[in-house]
Short mmCIF file of C-alpha atoms in Angstrom, two decimals:
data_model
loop_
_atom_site.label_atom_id
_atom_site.label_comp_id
_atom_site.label_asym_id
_atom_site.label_seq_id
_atom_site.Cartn_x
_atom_site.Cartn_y
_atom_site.Cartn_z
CA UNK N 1 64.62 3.57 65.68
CA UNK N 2 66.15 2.24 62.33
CA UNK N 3 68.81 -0.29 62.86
CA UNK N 4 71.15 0.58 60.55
CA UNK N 5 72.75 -2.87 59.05
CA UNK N 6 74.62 -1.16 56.05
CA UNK N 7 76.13 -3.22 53.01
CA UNK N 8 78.55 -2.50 50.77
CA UNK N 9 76.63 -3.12 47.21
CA UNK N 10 76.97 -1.72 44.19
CA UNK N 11 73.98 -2.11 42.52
CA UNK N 12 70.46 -3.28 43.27
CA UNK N 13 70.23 -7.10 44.07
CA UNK N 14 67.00 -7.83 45.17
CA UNK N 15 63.34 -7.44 44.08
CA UNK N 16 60.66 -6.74 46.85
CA UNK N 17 57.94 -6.80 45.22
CA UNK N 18 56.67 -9.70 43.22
CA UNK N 19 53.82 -11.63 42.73
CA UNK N 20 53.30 -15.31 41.51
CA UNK N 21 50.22 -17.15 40.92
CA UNK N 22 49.29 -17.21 45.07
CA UNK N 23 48.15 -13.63 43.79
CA UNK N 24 44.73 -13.81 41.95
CA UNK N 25 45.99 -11.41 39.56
CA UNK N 26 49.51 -13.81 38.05
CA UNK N 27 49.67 -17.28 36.67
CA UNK N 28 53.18 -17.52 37.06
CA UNK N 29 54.52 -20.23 39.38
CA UNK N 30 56.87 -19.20 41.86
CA UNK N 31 59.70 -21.29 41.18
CA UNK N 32 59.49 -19.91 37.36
CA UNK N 33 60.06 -16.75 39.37
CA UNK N 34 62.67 -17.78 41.57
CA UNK N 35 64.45 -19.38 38.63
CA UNK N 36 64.40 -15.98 36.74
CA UNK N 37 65.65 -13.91 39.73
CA UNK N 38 68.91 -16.11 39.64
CA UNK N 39 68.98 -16.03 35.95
CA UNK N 40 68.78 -12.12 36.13
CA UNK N 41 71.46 -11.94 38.90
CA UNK N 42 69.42 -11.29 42.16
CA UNK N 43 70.79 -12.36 45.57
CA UNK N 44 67.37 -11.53 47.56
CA UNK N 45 63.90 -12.01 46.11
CA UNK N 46 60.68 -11.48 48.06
CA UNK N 47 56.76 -12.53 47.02
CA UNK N 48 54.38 -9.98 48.03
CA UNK N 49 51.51 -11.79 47.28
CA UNK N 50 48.15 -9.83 47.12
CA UNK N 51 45.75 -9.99 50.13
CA UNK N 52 42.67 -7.21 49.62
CA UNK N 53 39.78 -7.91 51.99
CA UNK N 54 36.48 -6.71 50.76
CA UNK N 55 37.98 -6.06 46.70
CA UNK N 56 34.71 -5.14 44.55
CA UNK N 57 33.51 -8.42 43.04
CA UNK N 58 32.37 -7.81 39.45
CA UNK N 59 31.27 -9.91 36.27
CA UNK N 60 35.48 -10.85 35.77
CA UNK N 61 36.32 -11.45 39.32
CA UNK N 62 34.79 -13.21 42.46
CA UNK N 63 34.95 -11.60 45.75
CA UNK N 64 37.35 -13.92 47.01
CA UNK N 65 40.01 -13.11 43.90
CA UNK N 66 42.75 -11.27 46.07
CA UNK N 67 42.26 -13.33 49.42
CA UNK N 68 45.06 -15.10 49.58
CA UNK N 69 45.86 -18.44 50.81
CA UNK N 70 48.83 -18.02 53.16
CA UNK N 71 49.72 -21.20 54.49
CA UNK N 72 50.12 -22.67 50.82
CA UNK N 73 52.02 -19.90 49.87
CA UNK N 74 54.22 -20.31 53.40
CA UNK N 75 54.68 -23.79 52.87
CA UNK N 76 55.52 -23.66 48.88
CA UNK N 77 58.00 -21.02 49.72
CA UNK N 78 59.64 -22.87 52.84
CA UNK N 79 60.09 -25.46 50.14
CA UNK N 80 61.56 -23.44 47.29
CA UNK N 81 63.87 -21.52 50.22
CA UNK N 82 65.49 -25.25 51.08
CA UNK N 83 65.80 -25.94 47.55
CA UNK N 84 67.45 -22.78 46.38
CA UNK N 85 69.41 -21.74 49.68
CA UNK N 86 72.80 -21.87 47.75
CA UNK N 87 71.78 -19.74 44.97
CA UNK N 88 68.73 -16.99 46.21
CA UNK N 89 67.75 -15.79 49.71
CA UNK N 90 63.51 -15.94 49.77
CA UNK N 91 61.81 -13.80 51.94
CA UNK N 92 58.09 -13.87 53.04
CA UNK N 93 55.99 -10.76 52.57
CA UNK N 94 52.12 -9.53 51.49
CA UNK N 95 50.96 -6.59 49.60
CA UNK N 96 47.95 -5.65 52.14
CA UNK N 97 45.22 -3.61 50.34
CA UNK N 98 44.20 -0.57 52.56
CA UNK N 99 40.64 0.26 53.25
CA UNK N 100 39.37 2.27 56.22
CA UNK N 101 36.82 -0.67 56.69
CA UNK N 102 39.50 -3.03 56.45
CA UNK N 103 41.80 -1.71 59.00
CA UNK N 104 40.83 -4.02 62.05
CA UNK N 105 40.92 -7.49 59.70
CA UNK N 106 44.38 -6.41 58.15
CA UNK N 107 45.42 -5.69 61.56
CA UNK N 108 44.60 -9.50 62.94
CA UNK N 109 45.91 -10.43 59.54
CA UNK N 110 49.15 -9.08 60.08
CA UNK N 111 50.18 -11.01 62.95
CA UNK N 112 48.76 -13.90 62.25
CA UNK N 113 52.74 -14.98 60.58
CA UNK N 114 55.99 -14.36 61.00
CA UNK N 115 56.25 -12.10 57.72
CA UNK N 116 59.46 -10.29 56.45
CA UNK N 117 57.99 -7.76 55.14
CA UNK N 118 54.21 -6.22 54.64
CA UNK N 119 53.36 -3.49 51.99
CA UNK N 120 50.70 -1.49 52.43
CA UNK N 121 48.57 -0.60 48.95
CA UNK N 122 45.74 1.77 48.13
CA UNK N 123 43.94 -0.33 45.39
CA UNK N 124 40.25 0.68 46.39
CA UNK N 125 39.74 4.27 46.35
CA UNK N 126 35.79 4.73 47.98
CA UNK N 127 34.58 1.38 46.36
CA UNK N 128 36.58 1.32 42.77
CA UNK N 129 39.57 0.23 41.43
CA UNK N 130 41.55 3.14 39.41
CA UNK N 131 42.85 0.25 36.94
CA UNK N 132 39.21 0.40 35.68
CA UNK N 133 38.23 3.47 33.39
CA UNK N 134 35.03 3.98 35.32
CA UNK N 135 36.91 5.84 37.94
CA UNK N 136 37.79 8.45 35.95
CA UNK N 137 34.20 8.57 34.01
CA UNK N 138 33.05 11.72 34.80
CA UNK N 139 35.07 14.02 35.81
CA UNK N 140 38.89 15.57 35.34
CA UNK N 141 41.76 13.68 35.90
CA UNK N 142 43.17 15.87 38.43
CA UNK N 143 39.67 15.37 40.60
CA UNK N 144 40.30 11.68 40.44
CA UNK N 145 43.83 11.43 41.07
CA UNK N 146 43.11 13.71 44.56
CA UNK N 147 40.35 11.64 45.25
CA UNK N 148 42.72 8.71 45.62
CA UNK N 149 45.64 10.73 46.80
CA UNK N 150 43.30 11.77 49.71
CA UNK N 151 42.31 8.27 50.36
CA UNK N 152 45.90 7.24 50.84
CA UNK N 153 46.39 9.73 53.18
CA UNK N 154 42.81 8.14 55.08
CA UNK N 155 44.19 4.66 54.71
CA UNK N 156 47.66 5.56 56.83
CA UNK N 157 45.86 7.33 59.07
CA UNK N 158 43.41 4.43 60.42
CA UNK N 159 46.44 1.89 59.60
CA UNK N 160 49.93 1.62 60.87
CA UNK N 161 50.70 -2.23 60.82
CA UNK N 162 52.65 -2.25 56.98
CA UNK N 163 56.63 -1.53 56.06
CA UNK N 164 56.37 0.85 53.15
CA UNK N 165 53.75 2.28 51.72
CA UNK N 166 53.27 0.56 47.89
CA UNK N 167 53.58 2.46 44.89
CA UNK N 168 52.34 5.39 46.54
CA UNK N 169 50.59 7.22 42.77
CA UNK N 170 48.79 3.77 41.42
CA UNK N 171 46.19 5.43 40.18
CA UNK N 172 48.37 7.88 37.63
CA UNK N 173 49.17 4.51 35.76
CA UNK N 174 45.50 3.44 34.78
CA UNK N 175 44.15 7.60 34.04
CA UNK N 176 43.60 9.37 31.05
CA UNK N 177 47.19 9.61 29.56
CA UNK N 178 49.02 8.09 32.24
CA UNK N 179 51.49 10.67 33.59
CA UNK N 180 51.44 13.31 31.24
CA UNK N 181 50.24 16.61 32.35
CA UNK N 182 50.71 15.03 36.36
CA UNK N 183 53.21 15.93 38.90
CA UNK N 184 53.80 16.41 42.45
CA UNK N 185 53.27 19.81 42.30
CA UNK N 186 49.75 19.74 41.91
CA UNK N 187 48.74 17.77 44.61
CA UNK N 188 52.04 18.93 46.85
CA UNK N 189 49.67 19.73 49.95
CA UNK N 190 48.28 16.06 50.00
CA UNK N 191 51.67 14.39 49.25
CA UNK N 192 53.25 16.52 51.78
CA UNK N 193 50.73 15.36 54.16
CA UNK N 194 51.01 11.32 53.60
CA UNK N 195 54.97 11.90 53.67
CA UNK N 196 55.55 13.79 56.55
CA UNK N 197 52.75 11.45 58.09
CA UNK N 198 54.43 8.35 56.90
CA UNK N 199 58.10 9.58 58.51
CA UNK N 200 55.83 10.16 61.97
CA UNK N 201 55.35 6.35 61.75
CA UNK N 202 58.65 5.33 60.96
CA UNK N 203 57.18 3.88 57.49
CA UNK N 204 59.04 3.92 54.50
CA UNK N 205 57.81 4.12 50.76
CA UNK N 206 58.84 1.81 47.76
CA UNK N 207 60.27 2.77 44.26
CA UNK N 208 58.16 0.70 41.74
CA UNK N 209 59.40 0.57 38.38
CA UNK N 210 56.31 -1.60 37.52
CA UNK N 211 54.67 1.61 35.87
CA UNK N 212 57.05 1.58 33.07
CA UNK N 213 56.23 -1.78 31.58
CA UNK N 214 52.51 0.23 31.41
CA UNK N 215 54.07 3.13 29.29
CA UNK N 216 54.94 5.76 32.18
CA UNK N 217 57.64 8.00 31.70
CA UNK N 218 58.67 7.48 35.19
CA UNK N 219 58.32 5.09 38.32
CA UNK N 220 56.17 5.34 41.24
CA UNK N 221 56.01 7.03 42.84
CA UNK N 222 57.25 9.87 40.35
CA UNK N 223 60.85 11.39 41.16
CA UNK N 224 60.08 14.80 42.39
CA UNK N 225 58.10 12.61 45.32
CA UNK N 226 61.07 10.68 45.88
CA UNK N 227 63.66 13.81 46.15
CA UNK N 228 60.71 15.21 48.31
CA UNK N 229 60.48 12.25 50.79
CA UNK N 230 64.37 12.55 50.98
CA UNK N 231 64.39 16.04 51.75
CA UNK N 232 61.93 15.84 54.46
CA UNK N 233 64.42 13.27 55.97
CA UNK N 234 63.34 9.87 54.98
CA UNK N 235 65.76 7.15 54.32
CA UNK N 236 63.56 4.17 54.59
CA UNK N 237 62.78 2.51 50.29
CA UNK N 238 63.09 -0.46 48.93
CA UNK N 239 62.81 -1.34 45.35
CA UNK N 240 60.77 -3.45 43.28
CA UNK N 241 59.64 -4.34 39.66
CA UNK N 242 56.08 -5.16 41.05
CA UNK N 243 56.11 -8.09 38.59
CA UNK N 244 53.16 -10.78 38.16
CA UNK N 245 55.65 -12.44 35.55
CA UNK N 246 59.35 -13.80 35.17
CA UNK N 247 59.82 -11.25 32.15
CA UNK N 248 59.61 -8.59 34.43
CA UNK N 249 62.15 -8.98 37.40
CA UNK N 250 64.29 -6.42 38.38
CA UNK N 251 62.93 -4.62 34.97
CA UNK N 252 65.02 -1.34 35.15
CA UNK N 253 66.93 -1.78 38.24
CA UNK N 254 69.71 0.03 36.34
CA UNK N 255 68.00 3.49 35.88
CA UNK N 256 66.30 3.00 39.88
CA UNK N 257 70.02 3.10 41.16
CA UNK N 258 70.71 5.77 39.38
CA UNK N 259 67.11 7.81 40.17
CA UNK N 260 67.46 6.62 43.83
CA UNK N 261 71.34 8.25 43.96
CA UNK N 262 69.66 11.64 41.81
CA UNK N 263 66.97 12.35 44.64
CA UNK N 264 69.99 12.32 47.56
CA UNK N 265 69.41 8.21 48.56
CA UNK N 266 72.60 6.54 49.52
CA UNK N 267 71.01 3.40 50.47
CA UNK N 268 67.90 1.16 49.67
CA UNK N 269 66.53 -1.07 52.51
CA UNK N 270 65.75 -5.16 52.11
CA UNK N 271 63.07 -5.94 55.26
CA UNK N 272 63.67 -9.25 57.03
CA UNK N 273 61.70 -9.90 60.19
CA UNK N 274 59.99 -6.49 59.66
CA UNK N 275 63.35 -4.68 60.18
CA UNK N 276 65.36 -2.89 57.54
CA UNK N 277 69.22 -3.80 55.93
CA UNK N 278 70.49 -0.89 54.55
CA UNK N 279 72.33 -1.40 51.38
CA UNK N 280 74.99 1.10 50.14
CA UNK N 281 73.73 2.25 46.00
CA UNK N 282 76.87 2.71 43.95
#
């Protein structure tokens, strides 16, 4: 059962999903981050640093790229949350890559700390990465994309132990002209599926607006998804920029709010402790 903590805010103030150099895929530092999230106006902020067991090694990155060293990144954070308690509330979360074959490790891994918040992440889609253009060699578009729509779908099936499911149409951001020609009609009986599956779970999903900085049109995942999870009854999202550098915090909160309020949301949700604060949109 949700426990409904609701605030009175008028527009978004934190960021849930950010990455510093603790991810193998950023070279920012974290206080560069931290510092940015107060310069932009944030009250909350919280690192969601990448942990993918069994990523693809290849000829640019070693196995061990996205396994992430969590007691560092605990113990720089508990730092940075003493230092900045007056101006920025940190919170401690992890961007878990789902893999059927995974499922058991990033269940131990789960529980091995106290985390605020987990998000769960289709990057590997049967072996490969959809940010690499040999996933789509081959074959249409619209084959791809339901090949990793359908492994989403596998992934929350084998794998509760996660908060919101992570920019839940990756893939549409690395194919063959991004978003144009997609939508959720196409693949409506598989999204369907993961959301109604998702609200049997009591998960939520995330609005990413990291796609944009990429050239999408839209965020993920794309709006009529968002309306659709809404009508279906869910009420759990959070927002975040999914940003690996200052630049790009809170990078078009602004039009979120107002996407977020379009599809019927009245609140977004900020996890702490693995439960949701509901915060009122404008």
């Amino acid at each position: 059962m949700v426990n409904r903590n609701l605030h009175p805010i008028n527009s978004i103030i934190s960021d849930c999903h950010l990455h510093s150099s603790f991810s193998g895929d950023s070279h920012t530092a974290m206080e560069d981050m931290i510092l940015q999230g107060i310069a932009q106006g944030l009250k909350i902020i919280c690192f969601t640093e990448h942990n993918d067991f069994d990523y693809p090694e290849s000829p640019c990155l070693p196995a061990d790229t996205f396994l992430l060293n969590t007691d560092s990144y605990l113990c720089t954070l508990a730092n940075l949350r003493e230092k900045y308690a007056d101006k920025i509330r940190l919170l401690f979360g992890v961007e878990l890559g789902l893999q059927p074959e995974t499922a058991g490790r990033n269940g131990v891994y789960a529980k091995s700390h106290d985390f605020d918040f987990i998000i769960g992440s289709t990057h590997i889609c049967h072996g490969k990465d959809p940010y690499y253009p040999g996933f789509f060699d081959g074959r249409s578009k619209e084959a791809s994309l339901r090949e990793y729509f359908e492994s989403i779908l596998e992934n929350i099936r084998k794998y509760s132990d996660f908060d919101v499911c992570g920019h839940l149409d990756y893939a549409v951001r690395y194919a063959p002209g991004q978003d144009e020609g997609y939508s959720y009609d196409k693949y409506r009986d598989i999204f369907d599926e993961i959301l109604k599956l998702l609200l049997a779970k009591e998960k939520g999903i995330e609005l990413n607006t990291g796609g944009i900085k990429s050239g999408m049109h839209d965020f993920h995942p794309c709006m009529d998804i968002l309306k659709r999870y809404r009508e279906l009854g869910g009420e759990i999202i959070t927002v975040g920029s999914d940003s690996h550098d200052g630049k790009n915090i809170a990078a078009h909160f602004a039009r979120a709010a107002e996407v977020l309020g379009e599809c019927g949301f009245q609140y977004y949700c900020v996890f702490e402790g693995r439960r949701p604060e509901f915060f009122r949109l404008r």
